[in-house]
Amino acid sequence: MVDLIPREHLFGNPTRYGHQISPDGRRLGWVAPYEGVLNIWSAPIDDLDAAAPVTTDQRRGIDAYAFAYDGRHLLYVQDADGDENHHLYAVDLTTGERRDLTPIPGIAAAIVGLSRIMRDRVLVAINDRDPRFHDIHSVDLATGARSLVIENPGFAGFLIDERYAVRFAFRNLPDGSSQLIARDGANWKPWLTFPPEDARVSGAENLDAAATALFCRDSRGRNTAALTRIDLASGETRVLAAHEEADIGAVLQDVETHEPVAYSVTHARKSWHVLDPRFADDFAFLETQGLGDWYPASRTEDDALWIVVARADTRVGEAAIYDRRAKRLRSLGSARPELEGAPLAPMSPSIIPSRDGLDLVSYLTRPLDAQGPGPLVLLVHGGPWARDSFGFDGIHQWLANRGYAALSVNFRSSTGFGKAFLNAGDREWGRRMDDDLSDAVAWAVAQGVADPARVAIMGGSYGGYATLMALTRNPEAYACGIDLVGPANLETLVRTIPPYWEAMRAQLHRAIGDPDTEEGMALIRERSPVYFADRIKAPLLIVQGANDPRVKKDESDQMVAAMERGGIPVTYLLFPDEGHGLVRPANRLAFFARAETFLARHLGGRCEPIREAESSGTSMQVVREG
């Protein structure tokens, strides 16, 4: 029997991750613990032993940051206990001085532009004037002085050139289509429209450096999104790249011209394709280094040095500096070196057929000592406009190590597989999207992987909703379920979205139903698990962050109350200092310790004793013990 991998090694703080290189190539940044809390660190690239923390947060941690082009400042964003009202901060790497560039109560700010030309300023979106829409401001990095670039009259966003000139705006229309609007002085005029069936797959991406060409992902007239180039003067459109099975993924741009030089495509696995022959040797070299589904995470301004990150099933976030001239990798180590030599299990991509003929790209991880059918945990991703992919997955490894097969399924509505697959989920929440999950379980049973009497379902956000809906719709199919921040009532979900999601309301109505219409409201009630809680037979664990602005605490409260009225057991864990997910390590460890005990009780897998560190320091409240 394989050794138990400590939960802390899988879900505690990583040792170091999120590496970035400064534009001038002189410094590295990364995220690592400082006094037990994740913070940003930095060091000269030629003296990593001189590393020092750039931030010293003592509560929630900080992991989203960027180097400015001025060679002096590092920028990062931080919210309060998961409320997603992020402020933007600048740290002077020379003096250590920290400044809040957006010192306005209650706002949500985001970086929208860093420029090689406007080096001393950052472009920031701030929703202080109207909480629904973000205006664009230019902020001086040294002084914090802020000037309005453009007021947002109701657009979803803007496309801005390197001189911080606003060229286009994005607008979502009531029918679900999206429109690119060109700025003409003080006026706006429609320039390009993506119909409703294309809008979630297609869109404008970036301008070239001269602002003479626009690059788009475009699925019009085809199923998958191609990479296109539109000449702004003539309107001529050229397809630069396309793939029959998957949308164009990441696009690597020339650092000076912003023309695409390479792109990735991910169906079951990621593959890179070179457009510019100057980069052919780089990609050929990196493909020989055993990096799995690797990706470039950061590049210097002269493009001489890259940070590349390995993404393999049993290699954990290994980063390296790639010297393009020398064709040499300098390792920066693993995010979790304590897992080196651990009994990690391989992940296998599989294509599972749905009952109506769709290909469900899925990923299966089995226990190393698996023999014949055993317990299975079906993992449902959030979004639903997201996807699962190949690579190291801590939850897969945790489950496999405890004796469960772990299966992640890209059900209809998942992104990356073309518009037909994505749009097939519209108005199918809790129906055909749930059928896809049932089909995946049936496949695992037929393959001799799963014991049909020992199947659990688990997910967060949309995956939490899918868990609740599966337990009400297929009450005999699952032995238990775990719902993390999942909506229970689609009406209250749509009516209480954060104000800055207003521009995407039409897309939500298209997918779920419009609660302000009789037809839409009927659909919403039919697909909301809160109304069918009395059908649940399997044990259920519900987990909620009290400050979640997307799936508010009331969603879990409603579901628990409905189950209580029916006398149905449920365990409800509440985290007062979390939002849409669990960020604080003590809270993560407390949750996984409880989840592991829960699964062992109902599926019969192995269980590591709860350690003292997993029961202290957490804010977890057991609101109800089922």
PDB file of C-alpha atoms in Angstrom, residues 372-501:
ATOM      1  CA  GLY A 372     -10.813  -3.451 -10.554  1.00  0.00           C
ATOM      2  CA  PRO A 373     -13.735  -1.163  -9.780  1.00  0.00           C
ATOM      3  CA  GLY A 374     -13.404   1.096  -6.753  1.00  0.00           C
ATOM      4  CA  PRO A 375     -14.807   4.313  -5.318  1.00  0.00           C
ATOM      5  CA  LEU A 376     -14.915   7.322  -7.659  1.00  0.00           C
ATOM      6  CA  VAL A 377     -15.171  11.063  -7.034  1.00  0.00           C
ATOM      7  CA  LEU A 378     -16.596  13.038  -9.959  1.00  0.00           C
ATOM      8  CA  LEU A 379     -15.088  16.551  -9.935  1.00  0.00           C
ATOM      9  CA  VAL A 380     -17.108  19.312 -11.612  1.00  0.00           C
ATOM     10  CA  HIS A 381     -15.318  22.522 -12.583  1.00  0.00           C
ATOM     11  CA  GLY A 382     -16.699  26.011 -11.975  1.00  0.00           C
ATOM     12  CA  GLY A 383     -17.726  28.640 -14.476  1.00  0.00           C
ATOM     13  CA  PRO A 384     -19.336  26.907 -16.226  1.00  0.00           C
ATOM     14  CA  TRP A 385     -17.426  28.853 -18.909  1.00  0.00           C
ATOM     15  CA  ALA A 386     -14.085  27.326 -18.010  1.00  0.00           C
ATOM     16  CA  ARG A 387     -12.407  23.975 -18.585  1.00  0.00           C
ATOM     17  CA  ASP A 388     -10.325  21.254 -16.998  1.00  0.00           C
ATOM     18  CA  SER A 389      -6.948  20.447 -18.519  1.00  0.00           C
ATOM     19  CA  PHE A 390      -3.980  18.123 -18.201  1.00  0.00           C
ATOM     20  CA  GLY A 391      -1.380  18.707 -15.502  1.00  0.00           C
ATOM     21  CA  PHE A 392      -0.688  18.444 -11.817  1.00  0.00           C
ATOM     22  CA  ASP A 393      -3.922  18.637  -9.828  1.00  0.00           C
ATOM     23  CA  GLY A 394      -3.696  18.568  -6.054  1.00  0.00           C
ATOM     24  CA  ILE A 395      -7.268  17.324  -5.607  1.00  0.00           C
ATOM     25  CA  HIS A 396      -6.740  14.487  -8.098  1.00  0.00           C
ATOM     26  CA  GLN A 397      -3.575  13.443  -6.254  1.00  0.00           C
ATOM     27  CA  TRP A 398      -5.246  13.694  -2.851  1.00  0.00           C
ATOM     28  CA  LEU A 399      -8.156  11.525  -3.943  1.00  0.00           C
ATOM     29  CA  ALA A 400      -6.016   8.934  -5.717  1.00  0.00           C
ATOM     30  CA  ASN A 401      -3.713   8.686  -2.715  1.00  0.00           C
ATOM     31  CA  ARG A 402      -6.709   8.054  -0.446  1.00  0.00           C
ATOM     32  CA  GLY A 403      -7.973   5.250  -2.669  1.00  0.00           C
ATOM     33  CA  TYR A 404     -10.448   7.008  -4.960  1.00  0.00           C
ATOM     34  CA  ALA A 405     -10.428   7.409  -8.712  1.00  0.00           C
ATOM     35  CA  ALA A 406     -10.774  11.114  -9.621  1.00  0.00           C
ATOM     36  CA  LEU A 407     -12.596  12.051 -12.834  1.00  0.00           C
ATOM     37  CA  SER A 408     -12.825  15.594 -14.250  1.00  0.00           C
ATOM     38  CA  VAL A 409     -15.205  16.093 -17.172  1.00  0.00           C
ATOM     39  CA  ASN A 410     -15.442  18.938 -19.649  1.00  0.00           C
ATOM     40  CA  PHE A 411     -19.221  18.898 -19.930  1.00  0.00           C
ATOM     41  CA  ARG A 412     -21.108  21.008 -22.505  1.00  0.00           C
ATOM     42  CA  SER A 413     -20.640  24.742 -21.832  1.00  0.00           C
ATOM     43  CA  SER A 414     -16.942  24.174 -21.134  1.00  0.00           C
ATOM     44  CA  THR A 415     -14.716  26.534 -23.093  1.00  0.00           C
ATOM     45  CA  GLY A 416     -12.102  25.777 -25.714  1.00  0.00           C
ATOM     46  CA  PHE A 417     -13.963  23.213 -27.797  1.00  0.00           C
ATOM     47  CA  GLY A 418     -15.814  25.480 -30.233  1.00  0.00           C
ATOM     48  CA  LYS A 419     -19.042  27.419 -30.106  1.00  0.00           C
ATOM     49  CA  ALA A 420     -21.374  24.475 -30.755  1.00  0.00           C
ATOM     50  CA  PHE A 421     -20.100  22.678 -27.659  1.00  0.00           C
ATOM     51  CA  LEU A 422     -20.226  25.796 -25.505  1.00  0.00           C
ATOM     52  CA  ASN A 423     -23.679  26.906 -26.699  1.00  0.00           C
ATOM     53  CA  ALA A 424     -25.049  23.380 -26.206  1.00  0.00           C
ATOM     54  CA  GLY A 425     -25.196  24.251 -22.515  1.00  0.00           C
ATOM     55  CA  ASP A 426     -27.520  27.224 -22.909  1.00  0.00           C
ATOM     56  CA  ARG A 427     -30.726  26.593 -20.927  1.00  0.00           C
ATOM     57  CA  GLU A 428     -29.377  23.150 -20.085  1.00  0.00           C
ATOM     58  CA  TRP A 429     -28.197  23.852 -16.539  1.00  0.00           C
ATOM     59  CA  GLY A 430     -29.360  20.897 -14.495  1.00  0.00           C
ATOM     60  CA  ARG A 431     -30.450  18.973 -17.599  1.00  0.00           C
ATOM     61  CA  ARG A 432     -28.135  18.008 -20.444  1.00  0.00           C
ATOM     62  CA  MET A 433     -25.171  19.430 -18.576  1.00  0.00           C
ATOM     63  CA  ASP A 434     -26.104  17.058 -15.763  1.00  0.00           C
ATOM     64  CA  ASP A 435     -26.650  14.267 -18.316  1.00  0.00           C
ATOM     65  CA  ASP A 436     -23.021  14.692 -19.383  1.00  0.00           C
ATOM     66  CA  LEU A 437     -21.908  14.088 -15.795  1.00  0.00           C
ATOM     67  CA  SER A 438     -24.132  11.012 -15.543  1.00  0.00           C
ATOM     68  CA  ASP A 439     -22.719   9.732 -18.836  1.00  0.00           C
ATOM     69  CA  ALA A 440     -19.189  10.154 -17.473  1.00  0.00           C
ATOM     70  CA  VAL A 441     -20.054   8.090 -14.405  1.00  0.00           C
ATOM     71  CA  ALA A 442     -21.641   5.392 -16.600  1.00  0.00           C
ATOM     72  CA  TRP A 443     -18.466   5.340 -18.705  1.00  0.00           C
ATOM     73  CA  ALA A 444     -16.300   4.906 -15.600  1.00  0.00           C
ATOM     74  CA  VAL A 445     -18.498   2.008 -14.469  1.00  0.00           C
ATOM     75  CA  ALA A 446     -18.372   0.373 -17.914  1.00  0.00           C
ATOM     76  CA  GLN A 447     -14.574   0.753 -18.000  1.00  0.00           C
ATOM     77  CA  GLY A 448     -14.239  -1.126 -14.726  1.00  0.00           C
ATOM     78  CA  VAL A 449     -12.992   1.988 -12.932  1.00  0.00           C
ATOM     79  CA  ALA A 450     -15.952   2.830 -10.687  1.00  0.00           C
ATOM     80  CA  ASP A 451     -18.099   0.823  -8.302  1.00  0.00           C
ATOM     81  CA  PRO A 452     -21.576   2.259  -8.990  1.00  0.00           C
ATOM     82  CA  ALA A 453     -22.482   2.011  -5.305  1.00  0.00           C
ATOM     83  CA  ARG A 454     -19.505   4.203  -4.287  1.00  0.00           C
ATOM     84  CA  VAL A 455     -19.603   7.352  -6.432  1.00  0.00           C
ATOM     85  CA  ALA A 456     -19.376  10.883  -5.003  1.00  0.00           C
ATOM     86  CA  ILE A 457     -19.793  14.241  -6.744  1.00  0.00           C
ATOM     87  CA  MET A 458     -17.859  17.344  -5.727  1.00  0.00           C
ATOM     88  CA  GLY A 459     -17.369  20.842  -7.116  1.00  0.00           C
ATOM     89  CA  GLY A 460     -17.085  24.561  -6.489  1.00  0.00           C
ATOM     90  CA  SER A 461     -19.121  27.484  -7.862  1.00  0.00           C
ATOM     91  CA  TYR A 462     -20.959  26.052 -10.905  1.00  0.00           C
ATOM     92  CA  GLY A 463     -19.524  22.703  -9.788  1.00  0.00           C
ATOM     93  CA  GLY A 464     -21.242  23.224  -6.443  1.00  0.00           C
ATOM     94  CA  TYR A 465     -24.527  23.914  -8.224  1.00  0.00           C
ATOM     95  CA  ALA A 466     -24.006  20.780 -10.320  1.00  0.00           C
ATOM     96  CA  THR A 467     -23.468  18.797  -7.132  1.00  0.00           C
ATOM     97  CA  LEU A 468     -26.729  20.043  -5.610  1.00  0.00           C
ATOM     98  CA  MET A 469     -28.654  19.483  -8.837  1.00  0.00           C
ATOM     99  CA  ALA A 470     -27.230  15.989  -9.361  1.00  0.00           C
ATOM    100  CA  LEU A 471     -28.252  14.927  -5.857  1.00  0.00           C
ATOM    101  CA  THR A 472     -31.823  16.142  -6.441  1.00  0.00           C
ATOM    102  CA  ARG A 473     -32.164  14.856 -10.007  1.00  0.00           C
ATOM    103  CA  ASN A 474     -30.357  11.523  -9.586  1.00  0.00           C
ATOM    104  CA  PRO A 475     -30.765  10.788  -5.879  1.00  0.00           C
ATOM    105  CA  GLU A 476     -29.823   7.106  -6.222  1.00  0.00           C
ATOM    106  CA  ALA A 477     -26.686   7.668  -8.296  1.00  0.00           C
ATOM    107  CA  TYR A 478     -24.360   9.194  -5.701  1.00  0.00           C
ATOM    108  CA  ALA A 479     -23.234   7.993  -2.306  1.00  0.00           C
ATOM    109  CA  CYS A 480     -22.495  11.572  -1.147  1.00  0.00           C
ATOM    110  CA  GLY A 481     -21.745  15.074  -2.405  1.00  0.00           C
ATOM    111  CA  ILE A 482     -19.607  18.114  -1.521  1.00  0.00           C
ATOM    112  CA  ASP A 483     -20.769  21.581  -2.605  1.00  0.00           C
ATOM    113  CA  LEU A 484     -18.323  24.489  -2.287  1.00  0.00           C
ATOM    114  CA  VAL A 485     -19.895  27.961  -2.838  1.00  0.00           C
ATOM    115  CA  GLY A 486     -22.517  26.603  -5.237  1.00  0.00           C
ATOM    116  CA  PRO A 487     -25.728  28.519  -6.072  1.00  0.00           C
ATOM    117  CA  ALA A 488     -28.952  26.855  -4.992  1.00  0.00           C
ATOM    118  CA  ASN A 489     -31.479  29.336  -6.419  1.00  0.00           C
ATOM    119  CA  LEU A 490     -30.797  30.636  -9.928  1.00  0.00           C
ATOM    120  CA  GLU A 491     -33.195  33.543  -9.470  1.00  0.00           C
ATOM    121  CA  THR A 492     -31.375  34.968  -6.479  1.00  0.00           C
ATOM    122  CA  LEU A 493     -28.046  34.185  -8.151  1.00  0.00           C
ATOM    123  CA  VAL A 494     -28.908  36.327 -11.190  1.00  0.00           C
ATOM    124  CA  ARG A 495     -30.587  39.091  -9.195  1.00  0.00           C
ATOM    125  CA  THR A 496     -27.653  39.544  -6.824  1.00  0.00           C
ATOM    126  CA  ILE A 497     -24.653  39.451  -9.175  1.00  0.00           C
ATOM    127  CA  PRO A 498     -21.948  42.015  -8.336  1.00  0.00           C
ATOM    128  CA  PRO A 499     -22.810  45.401  -9.868  1.00  0.00           C
ATOM    129  CA  TYR A 500     -19.705  45.321 -12.083  1.00  0.00           C
ATOM    130  CA  TRP A 501     -21.085  42.185 -13.782  1.00  0.00           C
TER     131      TRP A 501
END
